[in-house]
Amino acid sequence: RDVAVTGVQRVLFRSTQVFTTRRVAARFTEAQVLRVSLLGVSAVMFAYIAAPSPLWLFLIAPVSATFNGLSLANMGGLLSRSAAP
């Protein structure tokens, strides 16, 4: 099941990069997105631990992929903007 969840997360992570990140980036700054997405990542990590059954992992995976995708994309953008040339 761990392999299946990881595979699902990879597919969802890529789709997040393509669809969700583009829409969110058009409306909010990197710092605003990171405030919410990093809190979301921490909540999802707790949800993985507190999942009452293995089936819940498949329900948590899309949420995890969305928050991880937003965090990684915006963290890279924020760091590249703040680095000196």
GROMACS .gro file of N, CA and C in nm:
model
  255
    1ARG      N    1   0.082  -0.119   0.000
    1ARG     CA    2   0.000   0.000   0.000
    1ARG      C    3   0.086   0.125   0.000
    2ASP      N    4   0.201   0.119   0.064
    2ASP     CA    5   0.289   0.236   0.066
    2ASP      C    6   0.334   0.272  -0.074
    3VAL      N    7   0.363   0.171  -0.156
    3VAL     CA    8   0.406   0.198  -0.293
    3VAL      C    9   0.292   0.259  -0.373
    4ALA      N   10   0.172   0.210  -0.353
    4ALA     CA   11   0.056   0.265  -0.424
    4ALA      C   12   0.030   0.409  -0.384
    5VAL      N   13   0.040   0.438  -0.257
    5VAL     CA   14   0.018   0.575  -0.210
    5VAL      C   15   0.126   0.666  -0.265
    6THR      N   16   0.250   0.620  -0.267
    6THR     CA   17   0.359   0.701  -0.321
    6THR      C   18   0.338   0.727  -0.470
    7GLY      N   19   0.293   0.628  -0.544
    7GLY     CA   20   0.265   0.647  -0.686
    7GLY      C   21   0.152   0.746  -0.710
    8VAL      N   22   0.049   0.736  -0.629
    8VAL     CA   23  -0.063   0.829  -0.640
    8VAL      C   24  -0.016   0.970  -0.607
    9GLN      N   25   0.067   0.983  -0.504
    9GLN     CA   26   0.117   1.114  -0.466
    9GLN      C   27   0.201   1.176  -0.578
   10ARG      N   28   0.282   1.096  -0.645
   10ARG     CA   29   0.365   1.150  -0.753
   10ARG      C   30   0.279   1.203  -0.866
   11VAL      N   31   0.178   1.129  -0.905
   11VAL     CA   32   0.089   1.175  -1.012
   11VAL      C   33   0.016   1.302  -0.971
   12LEU      N   34  -0.035   1.304  -0.850
   12LEU     CA   35  -0.107   1.421  -0.802
   12LEU      C   36  -0.015   1.541  -0.784
   13PHE      N   37   0.109   1.516  -0.743
   13PHE     CA   38   0.206   1.624  -0.727
   13PHE      C   39   0.232   1.692  -0.861
   14ARG      N   40   0.247   1.612  -0.966
   14ARG     CA   41   0.270   1.668  -1.100
   14ARG      C   42   0.148   1.746  -1.148
   15SER      N   43   0.029   1.694  -1.124
   15SER     CA   44  -0.090   1.767  -1.167
   15SER      C   45  -0.107   1.896  -1.087
   16THR      N   46  -0.066   1.895  -0.962
   16THR     CA   47  -0.070   2.017  -0.883
   16THR      C   48   0.024   2.121  -0.943
   17GLN      N   49   0.142   2.078  -0.983
   17GLN     CA   50   0.238   2.170  -1.044
   17GLN      C   51   0.180   2.232  -1.171
   18VAL      N   52   0.107   2.155  -1.248
   18VAL     CA   53   0.055   2.203  -1.376
   18VAL      C   54  -0.068   2.292  -1.357
   19PHE      N   55  -0.162   2.252  -1.274
   19PHE     CA   56  -0.291   2.321  -1.267
   19PHE      C   57  -0.302   2.417  -1.148
   20THR      N   58  -0.285   2.366  -1.029
   20THR     CA   59  -0.313   2.445  -0.909
   20THR      C   60  -0.212   2.557  -0.889
   21THR      N   61  -0.085   2.527  -0.906
   21THR     CA   62   0.019   2.626  -0.881
   21THR      C   63   0.004   2.747  -0.972
   22ARG      N   64  -0.029   2.725  -1.096
   22ARG     CA   65  -0.046   2.835  -1.191
   22ARG      C   66  -0.159   2.928  -1.148
   23ARG      N   67  -0.269   2.871  -1.107
   23ARG     CA   68  -0.383   2.954  -1.065
   23ARG      C   69  -0.355   3.030  -0.937
   24VAL      N   70  -0.291   2.963  -0.843
   24VAL     CA   71  -0.261   3.028  -0.715
   24VAL      C   72  -0.156   3.137  -0.733
   25ALA      N   73  -0.055   3.112  -0.818
   25ALA     CA   74   0.051   3.211  -0.840
   25ALA      C   75  -0.002   3.338  -0.905
   26ALA      N   76  -0.109   3.327  -0.980
   26ALA     CA   77  -0.167   3.445  -1.043
   26ALA      C   78  -0.237   3.536  -0.942
   27ARG      N   79  -0.279   3.481  -0.830
   27ARG     CA   80  -0.356   3.559  -0.734
   27ARG      C   81  -0.279   3.601  -0.610
   28PHE      N   82  -0.180   3.522  -0.568
   28PHE     CA   83  -0.114   3.547  -0.440
   28PHE      C   84   0.037   3.553  -0.457
   29THR      N   85   0.104   3.616  -0.363
   29THR     CA   86   0.250   3.618  -0.364
   29THR      C   87   0.304   3.488  -0.305
   30GLU      N   88   0.434   3.465  -0.325
   30GLU     CA   89   0.496   3.343  -0.272
   30GLU      C   90   0.483   3.334  -0.121
   31ALA      N   91   0.505   3.446  -0.054
   31ALA     CA   92   0.500   3.446   0.093
   31ALA      C   93   0.359   3.411   0.143
   32GLN      N   94   0.257   3.464   0.077
   32GLN     CA   95   0.120   3.434   0.118
   32GLN      C   96   0.087   3.286   0.099
   33VAL      N   97   0.131   3.232  -0.013
   33VAL     CA   98   0.104   3.091  -0.040
   33VAL      C   99   0.178   3.003   0.060
   34LEU      N  100   0.302   3.037   0.090
   34LEU     CA  101   0.381   2.956   0.183
   34LEU      C  102   0.323   2.957   0.324
   35ARG      N  103   0.266   3.067   0.365
   35ARG     CA  104   0.203   3.071   0.499
   35ARG      C  105   0.096   2.963   0.513
   36VAL      N  106   0.016   2.950   0.410
   36VAL     CA  107  -0.094   2.854   0.416
   36VAL      C  108  -0.045   2.712   0.384
   37SER      N  109   0.038   2.699   0.281
   37SER     CA  110   0.077   2.565   0.237
   37SER      C  111   0.167   2.494   0.337
   38LEU      N  112   0.254   2.564   0.405
   38LEU     CA  113   0.338   2.498   0.505
   38LEU      C  114   0.257   2.453   0.626
   39LEU      N  115   0.157   2.531   0.663
   39LEU     CA  116   0.066   2.486   0.769
   39LEU      C  117  -0.013   2.364   0.721
   40GLY      N  118  -0.051   2.365   0.595
   40GLY     CA  119  -0.122   2.251   0.539
   40GLY      C  120  -0.036   2.126   0.536
   41VAL      N  121   0.091   2.142   0.501
   41VAL     CA  122   0.182   2.026   0.501
   41VAL      C  123   0.194   1.967   0.641
   42SER      N  124   0.205   2.052   0.741
   42SER     CA  125   0.217   2.000   0.877
   42SER      C  126   0.087   1.932   0.921
   43ALA      N  127  -0.027   1.985   0.882
   43ALA     CA  128  -0.154   1.922   0.917
   43ALA      C  129  -0.170   1.787   0.846
   44VAL      N  130  -0.124   1.779   0.723
   44VAL     CA  131  -0.133   1.653   0.649
   44VAL      C  132  -0.040   1.548   0.709
   45MET      N  133   0.077   1.589   0.753
   45MET     CA  134   0.168   1.493   0.816
   45MET      C  135   0.105   1.436   0.943
   46PHE      N  136   0.037   1.520   1.018
   46PHE     CA  137  -0.033   1.471   1.137
   46PHE      C  138  -0.147   1.378   1.095
   47ALA      N  139  -0.215   1.411   0.985
   47ALA     CA  140  -0.326   1.326   0.938
   47ALA      C  141  -0.275   1.189   0.897
   48TYR      N  142  -0.156   1.181   0.839
   48TYR     CA  143  -0.099   1.050   0.805
   48TYR      C  144  -0.079   0.966   0.931
   49ILE      N  145  -0.032   1.028   1.035
   49ILE     CA  146  -0.008   0.955   1.159
   49ILE      C  147  -0.141   0.914   1.224
   50ALA      N  148  -0.240   1.002   1.217
   50ALA     CA  149  -0.367   0.978   1.286
   50ALA      C  150  -0.469   0.902   1.200
   51ALA      N  151  -0.431   0.858   1.082
   51ALA     CA  152  -0.526   0.788   0.994
   51ALA      C  153  -0.576   0.660   1.062
   52PRO      N  154  -0.707   0.645   1.075
   52PRO     CA  155  -0.761   0.529   1.145
   52PRO      C  156  -0.750   0.398   1.067
   53SER      N  157  -0.740   0.406   0.935
   53SER     CA  158  -0.725   0.284   0.855
   53SER      C  159  -0.641   0.316   0.732
   54PRO      N  160  -0.583   0.215   0.670
   54PRO     CA  161  -0.499   0.239   0.552
   54PRO      C  162  -0.575   0.304   0.436
   55LEU      N  163  -0.705   0.288   0.428
   55LEU     CA  164  -0.783   0.350   0.322
   55LEU      C  165  -0.776   0.503   0.330
   56TRP      N  166  -0.763   0.554   0.448
   56TRP     CA  167  -0.753   0.699   0.466
   56TRP      C  168  -0.631   0.757   0.397
   57LEU      N  169  -0.526   0.678   0.382
   57LEU     CA  170  -0.405   0.728   0.315
   57LEU      C  171  -0.436   0.771   0.173
   58PHE      N  172  -0.526   0.700   0.106
   58PHE     CA  173  -0.564   0.738  -0.030
   58PHE      C  174  -0.650   0.865  -0.032
   59LEU      N  175  -0.719   0.892   0.074
   59LEU     CA  176  -0.797   1.015   0.083
   59LEU      C  177  -0.710   1.135   0.119
   60ILE      N  178  -0.605   1.111   0.193
   60ILE     CA  179  -0.515   1.218   0.234
   60ILE      C  180  -0.416   1.254   0.124
   61ALA      N  181  -0.384   1.159   0.037
   61ALA     CA  182  -0.281   1.179  -0.066
   61ALA      C  183  -0.306   1.301  -0.156
   62PRO      N  184  -0.427   1.326  -0.207
   62PRO     CA  185  -0.444   1.444  -0.292
   62PRO      C  186  -0.420   1.576  -0.218
   63VAL      N  187  -0.461   1.580  -0.093
   63VAL     CA  188  -0.440   1.701  -0.013
   63VAL      C  189  -0.291   1.720   0.012
   64SER      N  190  -0.224   1.612   0.044
   64SER     CA  191  -0.080   1.617   0.067
   64SER      C  192  -0.006   1.663  -0.058
   65ALA      N  193  -0.043   1.609  -0.172
   65ALA     CA  194   0.023   1.647  -0.297
   65ALA      C  195   0.000   1.794  -0.330
   66THR      N  196  -0.118   1.842  -0.303
   66THR     CA  197  -0.147   1.983  -0.331
   66THR      C  198  -0.063   2.075  -0.245
   67PHE      N  199  -0.061   2.050  -0.115
   67PHE     CA  200   0.017   2.136  -0.026
   67PHE      C  201   0.167   2.124  -0.052
   68ASN      N  202   0.216   2.003  -0.077
   68ASN     CA  203   0.358   1.985  -0.108
   68ASN      C  204   0.396   2.054  -0.238
   69GLY      N  205   0.311   2.041  -0.340
   69GLY     CA  206   0.338   2.106  -0.468
   69GLY      C  207   0.343   2.257  -0.456
   70LEU      N  208   0.250   2.313  -0.384
   70LEU     CA  209   0.249   2.458  -0.364
   70LEU      C  210   0.370   2.504  -0.283
   71SER      N  211   0.405   2.427  -0.181
   71SER     CA  212   0.519   2.465  -0.097
   71SER      C  213   0.650   2.462  -0.174
   72LEU      N  214   0.674   2.354  -0.245
   72LEU     CA  215   0.801   2.341  -0.316
   72LEU      C  216   0.816   2.444  -0.427
   73ALA      N  217   0.713   2.466  -0.503
   73ALA     CA  218   0.720   2.562  -0.613
   73ALA      C  219   0.741   2.704  -0.562
   74ASN      N  220   0.669   2.742  -0.461
   74ASN     CA  221   0.678   2.879  -0.411
   74ASN      C  222   0.803   2.901  -0.326
   75MET      N  223   0.851   2.799  -0.260
   75MET     CA  224   0.974   2.813  -0.183
   75MET      C  225   1.091   2.840  -0.277
   76GLY      N  226   1.095   2.767  -0.389
   76GLY     CA  227   1.200   2.790  -0.488
   76GLY      C  228   1.191   2.929  -0.547
   77GLY      N  229   1.071   2.975  -0.577
   77GLY     CA  230   1.052   3.110  -0.631
   77GLY      C  231   1.092   3.217  -0.531
   78LEU      N  232   1.056   3.200  -0.407
   78LEU     CA  233   1.089   3.299  -0.304
   78LEU      C  234   1.240   3.304  -0.280
   79LEU      N  235   1.304   3.188  -0.278
   79LEU     CA  236   1.449   3.186  -0.258
   79LEU      C  237   1.523   3.248  -0.376
   80SER      N  238   1.478   3.223  -0.497
   80SER     CA  239   1.548   3.280  -0.612
   80SER      C  240   1.529   3.430  -0.620
   81ARG      N  241   1.418   3.481  -0.574
   81ARG     CA  242   1.396   3.626  -0.572
   81ARG      C  243   1.477   3.696  -0.464
   82SER      N  244   1.500   3.627  -0.353
   82SER     CA  245   1.570   3.690  -0.241
   82SER      C  246   1.721   3.674  -0.248
   83ALA      N  247   1.770   3.589  -0.337
   83ALA     CA  248   1.916   3.570  -0.350
   83ALA      C  249   1.977   3.686  -0.426
   84ALA      N  250   2.095   3.727  -0.383
   84ALA     CA  251   2.165   3.835  -0.451
   84ALA      C  252   2.221   3.785  -0.585
   85PRO      N  253   2.219   3.870  -0.688
   85PRO     CA  254   2.271   3.826  -0.819
   85PRO      C  255   2.421   3.810  -0.822
   0.00000   0.00000   0.00000
